[in-house]
XYZ file of N, CA and C in Angstrom:
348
model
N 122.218 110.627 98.928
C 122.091 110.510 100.372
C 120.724 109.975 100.789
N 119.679 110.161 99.996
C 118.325 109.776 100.508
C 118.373 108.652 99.464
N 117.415 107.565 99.860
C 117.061 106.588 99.021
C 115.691 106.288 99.244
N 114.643 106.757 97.509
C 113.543 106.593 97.919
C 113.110 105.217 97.054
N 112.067 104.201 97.321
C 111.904 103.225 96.895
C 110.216 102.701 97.270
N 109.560 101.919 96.701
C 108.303 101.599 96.997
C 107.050 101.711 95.554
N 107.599 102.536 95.016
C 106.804 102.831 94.042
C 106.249 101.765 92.782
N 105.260 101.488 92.204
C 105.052 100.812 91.280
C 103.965 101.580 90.599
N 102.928 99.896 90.077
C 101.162 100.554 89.181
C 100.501 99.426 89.547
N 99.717 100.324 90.150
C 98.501 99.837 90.584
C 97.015 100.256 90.148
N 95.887 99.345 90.629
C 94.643 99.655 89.919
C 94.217 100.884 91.422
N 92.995 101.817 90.763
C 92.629 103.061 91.250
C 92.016 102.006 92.570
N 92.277 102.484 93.784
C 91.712 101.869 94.834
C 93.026 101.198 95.375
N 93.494 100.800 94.870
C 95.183 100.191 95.690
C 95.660 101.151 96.914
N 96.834 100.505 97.182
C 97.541 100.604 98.249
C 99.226 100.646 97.606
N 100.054 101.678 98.285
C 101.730 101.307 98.128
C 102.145 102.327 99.420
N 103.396 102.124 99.564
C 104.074 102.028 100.757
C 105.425 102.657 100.177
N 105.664 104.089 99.868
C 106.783 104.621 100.259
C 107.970 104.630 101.012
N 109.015 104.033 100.225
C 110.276 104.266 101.697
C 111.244 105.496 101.545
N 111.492 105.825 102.556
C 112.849 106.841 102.105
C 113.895 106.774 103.265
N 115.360 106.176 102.664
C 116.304 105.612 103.358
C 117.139 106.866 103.569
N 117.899 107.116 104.701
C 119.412 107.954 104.823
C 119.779 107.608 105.430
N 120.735 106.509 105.140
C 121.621 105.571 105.415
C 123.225 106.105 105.983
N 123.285 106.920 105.195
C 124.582 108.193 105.553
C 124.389 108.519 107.105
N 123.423 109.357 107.105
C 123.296 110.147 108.063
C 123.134 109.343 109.338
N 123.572 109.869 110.677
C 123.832 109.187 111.686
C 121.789 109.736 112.634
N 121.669 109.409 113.343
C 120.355 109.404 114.127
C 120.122 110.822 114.473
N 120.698 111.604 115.390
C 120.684 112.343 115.659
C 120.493 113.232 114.503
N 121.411 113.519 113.433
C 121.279 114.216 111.958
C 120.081 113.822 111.186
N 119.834 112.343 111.436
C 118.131 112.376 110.804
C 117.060 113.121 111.656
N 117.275 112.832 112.723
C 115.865 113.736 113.824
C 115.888 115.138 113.539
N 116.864 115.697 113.410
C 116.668 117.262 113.021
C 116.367 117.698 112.043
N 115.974 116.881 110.805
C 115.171 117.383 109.692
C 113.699 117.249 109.603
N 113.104 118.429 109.127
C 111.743 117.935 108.482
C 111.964 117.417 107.410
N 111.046 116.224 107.063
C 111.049 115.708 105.980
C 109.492 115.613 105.204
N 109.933 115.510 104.556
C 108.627 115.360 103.301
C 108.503 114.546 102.074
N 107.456 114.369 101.746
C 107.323 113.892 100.263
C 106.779 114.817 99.588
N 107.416 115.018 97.962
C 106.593 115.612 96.841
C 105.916 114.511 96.034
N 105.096 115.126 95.081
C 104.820 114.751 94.040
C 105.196 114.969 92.703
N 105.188 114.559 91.737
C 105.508 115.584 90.370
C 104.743 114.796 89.186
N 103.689 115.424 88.965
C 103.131 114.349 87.460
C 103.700 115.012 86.730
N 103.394 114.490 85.199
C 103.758 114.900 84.270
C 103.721 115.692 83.667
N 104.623 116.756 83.336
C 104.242 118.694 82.643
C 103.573 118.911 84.039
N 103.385 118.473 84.936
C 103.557 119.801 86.519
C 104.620 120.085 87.204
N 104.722 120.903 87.949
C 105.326 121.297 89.391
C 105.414 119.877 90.193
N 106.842 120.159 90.764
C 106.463 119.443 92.011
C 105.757 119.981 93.098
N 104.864 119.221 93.769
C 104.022 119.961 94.856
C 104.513 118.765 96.172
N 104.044 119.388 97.272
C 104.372 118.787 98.474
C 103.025 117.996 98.911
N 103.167 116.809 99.047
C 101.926 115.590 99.667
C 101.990 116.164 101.024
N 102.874 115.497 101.813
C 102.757 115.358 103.354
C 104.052 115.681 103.920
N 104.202 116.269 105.266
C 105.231 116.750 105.751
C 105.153 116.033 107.666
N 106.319 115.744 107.719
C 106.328 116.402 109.298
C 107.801 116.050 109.899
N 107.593 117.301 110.478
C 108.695 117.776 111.814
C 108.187 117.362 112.984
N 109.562 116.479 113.828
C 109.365 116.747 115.385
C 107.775 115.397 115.625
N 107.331 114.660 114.637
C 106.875 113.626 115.041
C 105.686 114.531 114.675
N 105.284 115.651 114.369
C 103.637 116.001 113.610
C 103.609 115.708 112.247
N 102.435 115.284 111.566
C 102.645 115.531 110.226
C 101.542 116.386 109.477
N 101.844 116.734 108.609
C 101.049 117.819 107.753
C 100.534 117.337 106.657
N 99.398 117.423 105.845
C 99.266 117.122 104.113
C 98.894 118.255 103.584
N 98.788 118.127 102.256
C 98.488 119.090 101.812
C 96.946 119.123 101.500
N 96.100 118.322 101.880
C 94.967 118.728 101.365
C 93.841 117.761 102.591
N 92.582 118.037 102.991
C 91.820 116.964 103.407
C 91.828 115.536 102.712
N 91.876 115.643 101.381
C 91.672 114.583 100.580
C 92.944 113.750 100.937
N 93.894 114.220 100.851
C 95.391 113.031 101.399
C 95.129 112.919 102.558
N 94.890 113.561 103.797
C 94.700 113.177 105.004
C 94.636 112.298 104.884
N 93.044 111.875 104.439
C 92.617 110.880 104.658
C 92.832 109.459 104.222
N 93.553 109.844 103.064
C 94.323 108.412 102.126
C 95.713 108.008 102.830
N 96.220 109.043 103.067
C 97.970 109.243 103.252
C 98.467 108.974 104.446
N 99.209 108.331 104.943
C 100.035 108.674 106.280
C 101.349 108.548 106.108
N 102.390 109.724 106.732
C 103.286 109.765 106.651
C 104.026 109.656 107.959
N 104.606 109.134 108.143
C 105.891 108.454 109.409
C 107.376 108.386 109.274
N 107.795 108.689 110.173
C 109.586 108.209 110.330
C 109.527 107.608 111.303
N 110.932 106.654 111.405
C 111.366 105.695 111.799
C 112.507 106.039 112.092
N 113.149 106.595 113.631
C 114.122 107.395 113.768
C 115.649 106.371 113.861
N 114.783 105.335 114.584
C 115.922 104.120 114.677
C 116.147 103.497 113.464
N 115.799 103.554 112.320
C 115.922 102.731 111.047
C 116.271 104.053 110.016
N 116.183 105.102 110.361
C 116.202 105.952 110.003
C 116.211 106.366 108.339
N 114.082 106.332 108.528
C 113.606 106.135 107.336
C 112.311 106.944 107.791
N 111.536 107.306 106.073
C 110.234 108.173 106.424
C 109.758 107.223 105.004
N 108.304 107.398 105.658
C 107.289 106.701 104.962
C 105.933 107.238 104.682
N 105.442 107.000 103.648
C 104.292 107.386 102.751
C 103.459 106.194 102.699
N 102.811 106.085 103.608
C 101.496 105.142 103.634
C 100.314 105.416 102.479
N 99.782 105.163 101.084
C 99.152 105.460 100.519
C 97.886 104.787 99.995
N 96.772 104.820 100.224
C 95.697 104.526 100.190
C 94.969 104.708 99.592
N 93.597 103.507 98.865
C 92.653 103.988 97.950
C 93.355 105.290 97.266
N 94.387 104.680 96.060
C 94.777 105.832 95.119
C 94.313 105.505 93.828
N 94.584 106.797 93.192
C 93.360 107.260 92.233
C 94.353 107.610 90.991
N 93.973 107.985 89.723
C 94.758 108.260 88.983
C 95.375 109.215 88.885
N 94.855 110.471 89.504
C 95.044 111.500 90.348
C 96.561 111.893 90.795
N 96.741 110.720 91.875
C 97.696 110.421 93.018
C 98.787 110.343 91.859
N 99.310 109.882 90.631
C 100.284 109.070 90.036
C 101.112 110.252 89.504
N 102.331 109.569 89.893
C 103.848 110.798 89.568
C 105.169 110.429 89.971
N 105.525 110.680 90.106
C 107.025 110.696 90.492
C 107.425 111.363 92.006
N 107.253 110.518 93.098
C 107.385 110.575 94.332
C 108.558 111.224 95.169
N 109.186 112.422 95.689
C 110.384 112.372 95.817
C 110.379 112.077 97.360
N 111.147 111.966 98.249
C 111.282 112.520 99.345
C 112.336 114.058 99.707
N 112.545 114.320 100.599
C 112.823 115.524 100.925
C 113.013 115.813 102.192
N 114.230 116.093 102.372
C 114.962 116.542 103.882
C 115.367 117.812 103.744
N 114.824 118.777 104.774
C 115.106 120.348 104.878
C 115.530 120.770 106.487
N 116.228 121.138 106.558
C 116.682 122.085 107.599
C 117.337 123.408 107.526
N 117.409 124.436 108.388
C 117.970 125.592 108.027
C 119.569 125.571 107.090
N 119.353 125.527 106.182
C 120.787 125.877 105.653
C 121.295 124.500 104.933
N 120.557 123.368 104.854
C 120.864 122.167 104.274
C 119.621 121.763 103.615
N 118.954 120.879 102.739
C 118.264 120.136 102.103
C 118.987 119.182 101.670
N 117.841 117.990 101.208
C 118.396 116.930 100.222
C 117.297 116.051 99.551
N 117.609 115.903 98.062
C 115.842 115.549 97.615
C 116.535 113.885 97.387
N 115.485 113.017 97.419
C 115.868 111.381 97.142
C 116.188 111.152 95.132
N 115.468 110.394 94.849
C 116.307 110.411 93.376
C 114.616 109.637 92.566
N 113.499 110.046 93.773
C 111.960 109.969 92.761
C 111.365 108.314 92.880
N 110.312 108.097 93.045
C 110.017 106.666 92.622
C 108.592 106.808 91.906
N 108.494 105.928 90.880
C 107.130 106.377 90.242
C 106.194 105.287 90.932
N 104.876 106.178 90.774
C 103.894 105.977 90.956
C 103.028 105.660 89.737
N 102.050 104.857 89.820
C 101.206 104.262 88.665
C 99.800 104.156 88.830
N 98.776 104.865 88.447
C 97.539 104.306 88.785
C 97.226 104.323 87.558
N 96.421 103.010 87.481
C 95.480 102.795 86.144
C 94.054 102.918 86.651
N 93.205 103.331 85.679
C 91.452 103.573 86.383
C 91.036 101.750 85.889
């Protein structure tokens, strides 16, 4: 149901551009989710980058603030991971993520690549 895409490898200091499609879902059914992106490197947890509900967004740390922006696109009905000056750090396996009371849905990952 989600389709996430954007991901490649890039050198530390680059730029990539996250998409995450739900193409299924009609407008109204996309606006009522929070959505998010995880992360997942390798032998970790997935952890949560950036979030937002209702047009706020959240990160998880000062340090993404400031690299990261995350957006939806209610009419195209898509969320995006703006990513900036990334580091080797940043590199994993990207998911997106739609949650609402009593439903979720994770995308199917896009990797991420930083070389130093």
């Amino acid at each position: 149901q989600l389709q996430a895409s954007g991901g490649g490898s890039v050198q530390a200091g680059g730029s990539l551009r996250l998409s995450c499609a739900a193409p299924g879902m009609i407008t109204s059914e996309f606006w009522s989710y929070e959505k998010a992106w995880y992360r997942q490197a390798p032998g970790k947890q997935r952890d949560l980058v950036a979030s937002i509900n209702s047009g706020t967004p959240t990160y998880s740390s000062d340090d993404v603030k400031g690299r990261f922006t995350i957006s939806r696109d209610n009419s195209r009905k898509r969320v995006y991971l703006q990513m900036s000056n990334l580091s080797p750090d940043d590199a994993g396996v990207y998911y997106c993520n739609f949650r609402r009371a009593g439903r979720e849905f994770w995308g199917q990952g896009t990797l991420v690549t930083v070389s130093s």
